[in-house]
Tab-separated table of C-alpha atoms in Angstrom:
chain	number	residue	atom	x	y	z
A	5	MET	CA	0.000	0.000	0.000
A	6	SER	CA	1.380	3.516	-0.921
A	7	ARG	CA	2.047	6.062	1.764
A	8	ASP	CA	-0.813	8.343	0.483
A	9	ARG	CA	-3.364	5.507	0.647
A	10	MET	CA	-2.243	4.683	4.198
A	11	ARG	CA	-2.778	8.329	5.281
A	12	ARG	CA	-6.276	8.400	3.706
A	13	ALA	CA	-7.211	5.167	5.510
A	14	ALA	CA	-5.962	6.531	8.830
A	15	ARG	CA	-8.013	9.749	8.400
A	16	LEU	CA	-11.131	7.709	7.569
A	17	LEU	CA	-10.694	5.502	10.619
A	18	THR	CA	-10.198	8.586	12.820
A	19	GLY	CA	-13.458	10.130	11.506
A	20	VAL	CA	-15.417	6.963	12.178
A	21	LEU	CA	-14.118	6.770	15.754
A	22	ALA	CA	-14.987	10.456	16.367
A	23	ALA	CA	-18.540	9.896	15.130
A	24	VAL	CA	-18.989	6.903	17.428
A	25	VAL	CA	-17.719	8.902	20.421
A	26	LEU	CA	-20.088	11.815	19.583
A	27	LEU	CA	-23.110	9.499	19.409
A	28	LEU	CA	-22.248	7.954	22.760
A	29	CYS	CA	-22.010	11.399	24.411
A	30	LEU	CA	-25.353	12.777	23.135
A	31	PRO	CA	-28.038	13.351	25.932
A	32	GLY	CA	-31.191	11.237	26.246
A	33	PRO	CA	-34.672	12.287	25.090
A	34	THR	CA	-35.274	14.734	28.009
A	35	GLY	CA	-31.818	16.259	28.089
A	36	VAL	CA	-31.532	15.668	31.917
A	37	SER	CA	-31.848	12.673	34.191
A	38	GLU	CA	-35.125	12.560	36.169
A	39	ARG	CA	-34.820	12.933	40.002
A	40	ALA	CA	-36.820	10.556	42.158
A	41	ASP	CA	-36.658	13.023	45.069
A	42	ALA	CA	-38.128	15.998	43.237
A	43	PRO	CA	-40.620	17.878	45.489
A	44	SER	CA	-44.322	17.705	44.799
A	45	ALA	CA	-45.789	20.706	43.032
A	46	THR	CA	-49.025	20.423	45.030
A	47	PRO	CA	-49.159	23.070	47.818
A	48	SER	CA	-50.181	22.120	51.343
A	49	ALA	CA	-53.096	23.739	53.147
A	50	THR	CA	-52.445	25.876	56.242
A	51	LEU	CA	-54.797	26.435	59.145
A	52	PRO	CA	-55.917	30.069	59.336
A	53	GLY	CA	-54.065	31.964	62.022
A	54	THR	CA	-51.967	29.000	63.169
A	55	GLY	CA	-49.253	28.217	60.653
A	56	THR	CA	-50.071	24.536	61.185
A	57	PRO	CA	-49.479	22.613	57.925
A	58	GLY	CA	-52.348	20.623	56.511
A	59	PRO	CA	-52.443	17.782	53.990
A	60	THR	CA	-51.742	18.292	50.313
A	61	ALA	CA	-54.682	18.531	47.974
A	62	THR	CA	-53.915	15.035	46.702
A	63	ALA	CA	-53.426	13.421	50.125
A	64	SER	CA	-55.983	11.265	51.906
A	65	PRO	CA	-58.187	13.280	54.297
A	66	THR	CA	-56.183	12.791	57.470
A	67	GLY	CA	-56.213	15.230	60.387
A	68	PRO	CA	-53.848	15.815	63.307
A	69	PRO	CA	-52.452	12.825	65.217
A	70	GLY	CA	-55.242	10.965	66.994
A	71	THR	CA	-58.029	12.091	64.669
A	72	PRO	CA	-59.939	9.624	62.465
A	73	SER	CA	-58.592	9.162	58.947
A	74	ALA	CA	-62.079	9.004	57.462
A	75	ALA	CA	-63.743	12.187	56.298
A	76	PRO	CA	-66.186	13.546	58.919
A	77	SER	CA	-69.895	13.019	58.454
A	78	PRO	CA	-71.734	16.191	57.469
A	79	ALA	CA	-73.536	17.960	60.296
A	80	PRO	CA	-77.094	19.294	60.082
A	81	SER	CA	-77.630	22.504	58.136
A	82	THR	CA	-75.874	25.279	60.029
A	83	GLY	CA	-75.035	27.935	57.472
A	84	ALA	CA	-71.895	25.978	56.588
A	85	GLY	CA	-71.376	24.431	53.165
A	86	GLU	CA	-69.269	21.558	51.898
A	87	ALA	CA	-65.656	21.264	53.053
A	88	SER	CA	-63.081	22.799	50.728
A	89	PRO	CA	-60.554	20.389	49.159
A	90	GLY	CA	-57.377	20.186	51.229
A	91	THR	CA	-58.946	21.778	54.313
A	92	LEU	CA	-57.673	20.272	57.551
A	93	ALA	CA	-60.182	19.240	60.197
A	94	CYS	CA	-59.425	20.059	63.836
A	95	ALA	CA	-60.294	17.869	66.805
A	96	ALA	CA	-59.310	20.231	69.656
A	97	PRO	CA	-57.901	23.752	69.943
A	98	GLY	CA	-54.528	22.815	71.422
A	99	ALA	CA	-53.922	20.158	68.768
A	100	CYS	CA	-54.341	22.797	66.063
A	101	GLY	CA	-52.211	25.569	67.532
A	102	PHE	CA	-54.845	27.493	69.481
A	103	PRO	CA	-54.413	28.498	73.155
A	104	ASP	CA	-55.150	26.029	75.931
A	105	ALA	CA	-54.070	25.453	79.548
A	106	SER	CA	-50.514	24.626	78.471
A	107	THR	CA	-49.907	27.988	76.772
A	108	THR	CA	-51.700	30.414	79.116
A	109	GLY	CA	-51.545	31.523	82.751
A	110	PRO	CA	-48.585	32.347	85.016
A	111	ARG	CA	-45.078	31.163	84.152
A	112	THR	CA	-43.514	31.631	87.605
A	113	ALA	CA	-44.001	30.522	91.204
A	114	LEU	CA	-46.634	32.561	93.063
A	115	GLU	CA	-46.838	34.166	96.497
A	116	ARG	CA	-50.248	34.228	98.194
A	117	HIS	CA	-51.891	37.618	98.861
A	118	ASP	CA	-55.274	37.742	100.621
A	119	THR	CA	-56.264	41.161	99.326
A	120	GLY	CA	-60.061	41.102	99.335
A	121	ASN	CA	-61.358	43.766	96.954
A	122	MET	CA	-58.112	45.697	96.500
A	123	SER	CA	-58.109	49.183	94.957
A	124	VAL	CA	-55.039	50.021	92.871
A	125	LYS	CA	-54.476	53.789	92.850
A	126	LYS	CA	-50.811	54.315	91.937
A	127	ASP	CA	-49.932	54.894	88.285
A	128	GLY	CA	-47.517	52.353	86.849
A	129	THR	CA	-48.188	49.681	89.481
A	130	VAL	CA	-46.885	46.226	88.522
A	131	ILE	CA	-48.381	43.148	90.187
A	132	LYS	CA	-46.198	40.143	89.379
A	133	GLY	CA	-46.041	36.667	90.881
A	134	TRP	CA	-49.069	37.209	93.137
A	135	ASP	CA	-51.614	34.560	94.041
A	136	VAL	CA	-54.444	37.001	94.721
A	137	HIS	CA	-57.412	35.846	96.777
A	138	GLY	CA	-59.649	38.781	96.050
A	139	SER	CA	-60.079	41.186	93.131
A	140	LEU	CA	-58.398	44.260	91.672
A	141	ASP	CA	-60.277	47.547	91.195
A	142	VAL	CA	-57.997	49.812	89.138
A	143	TYR	CA	-58.142	53.603	89.632
A	144	ALA	CA	-54.770	54.321	87.990
A	145	ASN	CA	-53.025	54.509	84.640
A	146	ASP	CA	-50.580	52.014	83.113
A	147	VAL	CA	-51.134	49.225	85.632
A	148	THR	CA	-49.718	45.801	84.694
A	149	VAL	CA	-50.808	42.449	86.121
A	150	ILE	CA	-48.458	39.706	84.943
A	151	ASP	CA	-47.616	36.113	85.854
A	152	SER	CA	-50.252	36.036	88.584
A	153	ARG	CA	-53.441	34.239	89.584
A	154	ILE	CA	-56.659	35.862	90.772
A	155	THR	CA	-59.435	33.978	92.547
A	156	SER	CA	-62.303	36.403	93.013
A	157	ALA	CA	-65.541	36.443	94.990
A	158	ASN	CA	-66.439	39.898	93.659
A	159	TRP	CA	-68.406	41.022	90.606
A	160	TRP	CA	-65.134	41.045	88.667
A	161	GLY	CA	-61.597	39.724	88.764
A	162	ILE	CA	-59.984	42.913	87.400
A	163	ASN	CA	-61.899	46.107	86.665
A	164	LEU	CA	-60.588	49.317	85.049
A	165	ARG	CA	-62.551	52.348	86.232
A	166	PRO	CA	-63.730	55.189	83.932
A	167	GLY	CA	-61.137	57.880	83.240
A	168	PHE	CA	-58.121	55.573	83.460
A	169	SER	CA	-56.130	53.783	80.762
A	170	GLY	CA	-53.164	51.592	79.920
A	171	LEU	CA	-54.147	48.411	81.808
A	172	LYS	CA	-52.295	45.224	80.789
A	173	VAL	CA	-53.216	41.750	82.030
A	174	LEU	CA	-50.705	39.182	80.801
A	175	HIS	CA	-49.931	35.513	81.542
A	176	THR	CA	-52.473	35.470	84.374
A	177	SER	CA	-55.151	33.016	85.503
A	178	ILE	CA	-58.455	34.581	86.532
A	179	THR	CA	-61.147	32.443	88.126
A	180	ALA	CA	-63.703	32.280	90.950
A	181	VAL	CA	-65.357	29.770	93.247
A	182	PRO	CA	-68.785	28.773	91.878
A	183	GLY	CA	-71.553	29.600	94.338
A	184	LYS	CA	-69.436	32.157	96.258
A	185	GLY	CA	-69.993	35.219	94.076
A	186	PRO	CA	-72.089	38.297	94.897
A	187	ASP	CA	-74.662	37.870	92.127
A	188	ASN	CA	-76.776	35.216	93.870
A	189	GLY	CA	-73.668	33.045	94.047
A	190	GLY	CA	-72.433	33.941	90.561
A	191	VAL	CA	-69.613	36.140	89.239
A	192	ASN	CA	-69.802	38.294	86.164
A	193	TYR	CA	-66.622	39.771	84.636
A	194	ALA	CA	-63.111	38.318	84.683
A	195	VAL	CA	-61.763	41.523	83.085
A	196	SER	CA	-63.966	44.580	82.689
A	197	ASN	CA	-62.954	47.761	80.866
A	198	MET	CA	-65.049	50.688	82.064
A	199	GLY	CA	-62.403	53.127	80.821
A	200	GLY	CA	-62.509	55.004	77.546
A	201	SER	CA	-59.362	53.541	75.973
A	202	SER	CA	-57.957	50.193	74.927
A	203	ILE	CA	-56.545	47.627	77.349
A	204	GLU	CA	-54.482	44.510	76.606
A	205	VAL	CA	-55.341	41.010	77.803
A	206	GLY	CA	-52.987	38.305	76.570
A	207	TRP	CA	-52.010	34.696	77.325
A	208	CYS	CA	-54.566	34.480	80.149
A	209	ASP	CA	-56.431	31.410	81.425
A	210	ILE	CA	-59.975	32.525	82.322
A	211	SER	CA	-62.820	30.447	83.735
A	212	VAL	CA	-66.123	30.528	85.706
A	213	PHE	CA	-67.125	34.195	85.040
A	214	GLY	CA	-70.444	34.589	83.189
A	215	ASN	CA	-69.246	37.360	80.851
A	216	ALA	CA	-65.537	36.676	80.948
A	217	LEU	CA	-64.061	39.527	78.867
A	218	SER	CA	-66.339	42.566	78.846
A	219	MET	CA	-65.316	45.693	76.933
A	220	GLY	CA	-65.958	47.959	73.973
A	221	GLN	CA	-62.312	48.446	73.096
A	222	GLY	CA	-59.255	46.343	73.764
A	223	ASP	CA	-56.607	44.010	72.403
A	224	LEU	CA	-57.528	40.448	73.395
A	225	HIS	CA	-55.063	37.863	72.124
A	226	ASP	CA	-53.826	34.341	72.867
A	227	ASN	CA	-56.304	33.780	75.721
A	228	TYR	CA	-58.053	30.593	76.809
A	229	VAL	CA	-61.616	31.170	78.087
A	230	HIS	CA	-63.370	28.018	79.249
A	231	ASP	CA	-65.663	26.374	81.817
A	232	ILE	CA	-68.074	29.265	82.230
A	233	VAL	CA	-70.447	28.396	85.089
A	234	ALA	CA	-74.177	28.996	84.731
A	235	PHE	CA	-76.033	30.706	87.581
A	236	ARG	CA	-79.310	32.421	88.344
A	237	ASN	CA	-78.758	36.118	88.959
A	238	GLN	CA	-80.336	38.271	91.662
A	239	GLY	CA	-83.412	38.651	89.470
A	240	GLY	CA	-83.896	34.890	89.549
A	241	GLU	CA	-83.152	34.466	85.829
A	242	TRP	CA	-80.365	32.505	84.232
A	243	GLN	CA	-77.479	34.893	83.670
A	244	HIS	CA	-76.629	35.339	79.981
A	245	THR	CA	-73.124	33.990	79.393
A	246	ASP	CA	-70.484	34.989	76.838
A	247	ALA	CA	-66.747	34.368	76.593
A	248	VAL	CA	-66.380	37.882	75.118
A	249	ILE	CA	-69.117	40.507	75.248
A	250	SER	CA	-69.303	44.053	73.893
A	251	GLY	CA	-72.354	46.275	74.246
A	252	GLY	CA	-71.693	48.667	71.352
A	253	GLY	CA	-71.248	52.401	71.348
A	254	ASN	CA	-67.475	51.973	71.561
A	255	LYS	CA	-65.134	54.796	70.556
A	256	GLY	CA	-62.039	52.671	69.909
A	257	ARG	CA	-61.222	49.346	68.278
A	258	LEU	CA	-61.858	45.932	69.775
A	259	THR	CA	-59.498	43.233	68.460
A	260	LEU	CA	-59.873	39.521	69.174
A	261	ARG	CA	-56.973	37.583	67.697
A	262	HIS	CA	-55.876	33.964	68.228
A	263	ASN	CA	-57.997	33.197	71.285
A	264	THR	CA	-59.789	30.009	72.309
A	265	LEU	CA	-63.270	31.143	73.371
A	266	LEU	CA	-65.533	28.427	74.738
A	267	ASN	CA	-69.044	28.681	76.135
A	268	SER	CA	-70.169	25.225	77.217
A	269	THR	CA	-73.185	26.535	79.175
A	270	PRO	CA	-76.443	24.840	78.065
A	271	VAL	CA	-78.654	27.101	76.003
A	272	ASP	CA	-81.541	26.645	78.464
A	273	ARG	CA	-79.267	27.949	81.258
A	274	GLY	CA	-78.372	31.281	79.736
A	275	ALA	CA	-75.807	30.518	77.016
A	276	THR	CA	-75.616	33.388	74.553
A	277	ALA	CA	-72.344	33.316	72.593
A	278	ALA	CA	-68.641	32.685	72.454
A	279	VAL	CA	-68.372	36.224	71.029
A	280	GLY	CA	-71.356	38.511	71.596
A	281	LEU	CA	-71.336	41.862	69.783
A	282	PHE	CA	-74.579	43.547	70.852
A	283	ALA	CA	-75.976	47.014	70.217
A	284	ASP	CA	-77.107	47.446	73.834
A	285	THR	CA	-75.640	50.917	74.397
A	286	GLY	CA	-75.072	51.993	70.781
A	287	ALA	CA	-74.117	50.741	67.343
A	288	VAL	CA	-71.305	48.190	67.160
A	289	SER	CA	-68.331	49.333	65.089
A	290	SER	CA	-64.625	48.786	64.518
A	291	VAL	CA	-64.206	45.174	65.675
A	292	VAL	CA	-61.695	42.598	64.405
A	293	VAL	CA	-62.364	38.904	65.092
A	294	ASP	CA	-59.450	37.089	63.477
A	295	GLY	CA	-58.016	33.587	63.785
A	296	ASN	CA	-59.940	32.454	66.871
A	297	TRP	CA	-61.380	29.088	67.949
A	298	LEU	CA	-65.072	29.654	68.805
A	299	ALA	CA	-67.490	27.168	70.348
A	300	GLY	CA	-70.793	27.187	72.190
A	301	GLY	CA	-73.587	29.594	72.985
A	302	ALA	CA	-76.947	29.875	71.301
A	303	TYR	CA	-74.882	31.105	68.346
A	304	ALA	CA	-71.093	31.040	68.514
A	305	LEU	CA	-70.956	34.624	67.176
A	306	TYR	CA	-73.436	37.491	67.293
A	307	GLY	CA	-72.242	39.915	64.643
A	308	GLY	CA	-73.531	43.268	65.863
A	309	GLY	CA	-76.938	43.553	64.205
A	310	PRO	CA	-78.274	45.731	61.385
A	311	GLY	CA	-76.387	48.911	62.346
A	312	ALA	CA	-72.961	47.301	62.712
A	313	THR	CA	-70.092	48.693	60.608
A	314	GLY	CA	-66.378	48.025	60.319
A	315	ILE	CA	-66.681	44.432	61.586
A	316	GLU	CA	-63.985	42.103	60.204
A	317	VAL	CA	-64.515	38.386	60.845
A	318	THR	CA	-61.708	36.426	59.217
A	319	ASP	CA	-60.047	32.995	59.405
A	320	ASN	CA	-61.895	31.753	62.498
A	321	VAL	CA	-62.651	28.117	63.349
A	322	PHE	CA	-66.185	27.407	64.580
A	323	SER	CA	-65.846	24.241	66.618
A	324	THR	CA	-68.362	21.386	66.679
A	325	GLN	CA	-67.223	20.281	70.152
A	326	TYR	CA	-70.505	21.315	71.860
A	327	HIS	CA	-72.938	21.583	68.944
A	328	PRO	CA	-72.820	20.418	65.306
A	329	GLY	CA	-73.312	24.022	64.215
A	330	GLY	CA	-70.810	25.655	66.558
A	331	GLY	CA	-73.628	27.142	68.642
A	332	ALA	CA	-76.904	25.448	69.576
A	333	TYR	CA	-78.699	27.177	66.671
A	334	GLY	CA	-75.750	27.691	64.343
A	335	PRO	CA	-72.398	29.414	63.969
A	336	VAL	CA	-73.467	33.038	63.467
A	337	ALA	CA	-76.427	35.377	63.816
A	338	ALA	CA	-77.048	39.125	63.409
A	339	TRP	CA	-74.440	39.558	60.675
A	340	ASN	CA	-74.920	42.762	58.659
A	341	ALA	CA	-73.519	41.772	55.280
A	342	GLY	CA	-74.255	45.198	53.788
A	343	GLY	CA	-72.676	47.284	56.537
A	344	ALA	CA	-69.867	49.631	55.520
A	345	GLY	CA	-66.493	47.999	56.064
A	346	ASN	CA	-67.926	44.654	57.167
A	347	VAL	CA	-65.796	41.708	55.979
A	348	TRP	CA	-66.531	37.985	56.248
A	349	ARG	CA	-63.714	35.799	54.905
A	350	GLY	CA	-62.018	32.435	55.457
A	351	ASN	CA	-64.206	31.222	58.324
A	352	ARG	CA	-64.881	27.501	58.628
A	353	MET	CA	-66.166	24.753	60.894
A	354	SER	CA	-63.652	22.598	62.741
A	355	ASP	CA	-64.575	19.717	60.428
A	356	GLY	CA	-63.520	21.795	57.428
A	357	ARG	CA	-66.846	23.129	56.114
A	358	PRO	CA	-66.853	26.811	55.161
A	359	VAL	CA	-69.171	29.050	57.178
A	360	THR	CA	-71.431	31.524	55.389
A	361	PRO	CA	-73.884	33.686	57.384
A	362	GLU	CA	-77.553	33.270	56.629
A	363	PRO	CA	-79.108	36.257	54.838
A	364	THR	CA	-80.778	38.703	57.213
A	365	GLY	CA	-84.302	39.870	56.595
């Protein structure tokens, strides 16, 4: 073979080898290898106001640990519709990130103080670490009650008098002894705001009092209100009971955020609401009810009536723990859908059904 023919054969063989190498190095049909650990594109549901993750929209309808895996049976007609896909059902407030006995009340050791009905008259007073057997009547500004317990036999546990402001009640338990109160054995207000400005009540464990949190303006957050005790008042009638009550005519804003508000009182023994917004002393206005767990009462929520304005009810859970409809007659009454600034959004039953107020006549 001549030298030229040998060179041509070598070049041809080199080209063939290069082509084979190129074919072996080409990518597959998708251009990338598929990853078995790629995350799902389906978003997970989140409980309103809790940050608690729910199941994905494609998952089986399971709830928190200890809840049945089967979808809940529909309750009687209550103003709530069908459950939304991916909505997590809740069995109990604590299991779903709402306040309970483990997240409220004093965080420190307490020292007993037998005060009786104690009047607080010095501005800036701080009551901390007290086990109060009595009640506090506040005639001063900027008083703070923190990490304490109050067991009252008075009309109230803590009362802010007219003309004073700045009261804070934090990480405190407020209760009474059933049958020992002044109202024919009953007690009425765990915290009462008779002043003209906002007060703060937060991380408190409140029980027994018929109208536990009573005020037209205030910042009520992260509280656990439970075990309200029914009683006949001095008029011989069953006392109306509410976990939160406001009588309208307020000048400031009332905010209820991330509370557990329970009214287990039977409806034939005075139960009114978990949240009662009533136009007793004037129109109800400027109220935020956001991200709370509500249960019990004749209706779990009274929404202020036909004159109510600026009422925002958002992302609340209406629990079926006492009644299939949240309250004995349903989740909500007296909602003024046409009122200026009134908002109803994201509210649902604890079994996942959305809650829509019935039209008012």
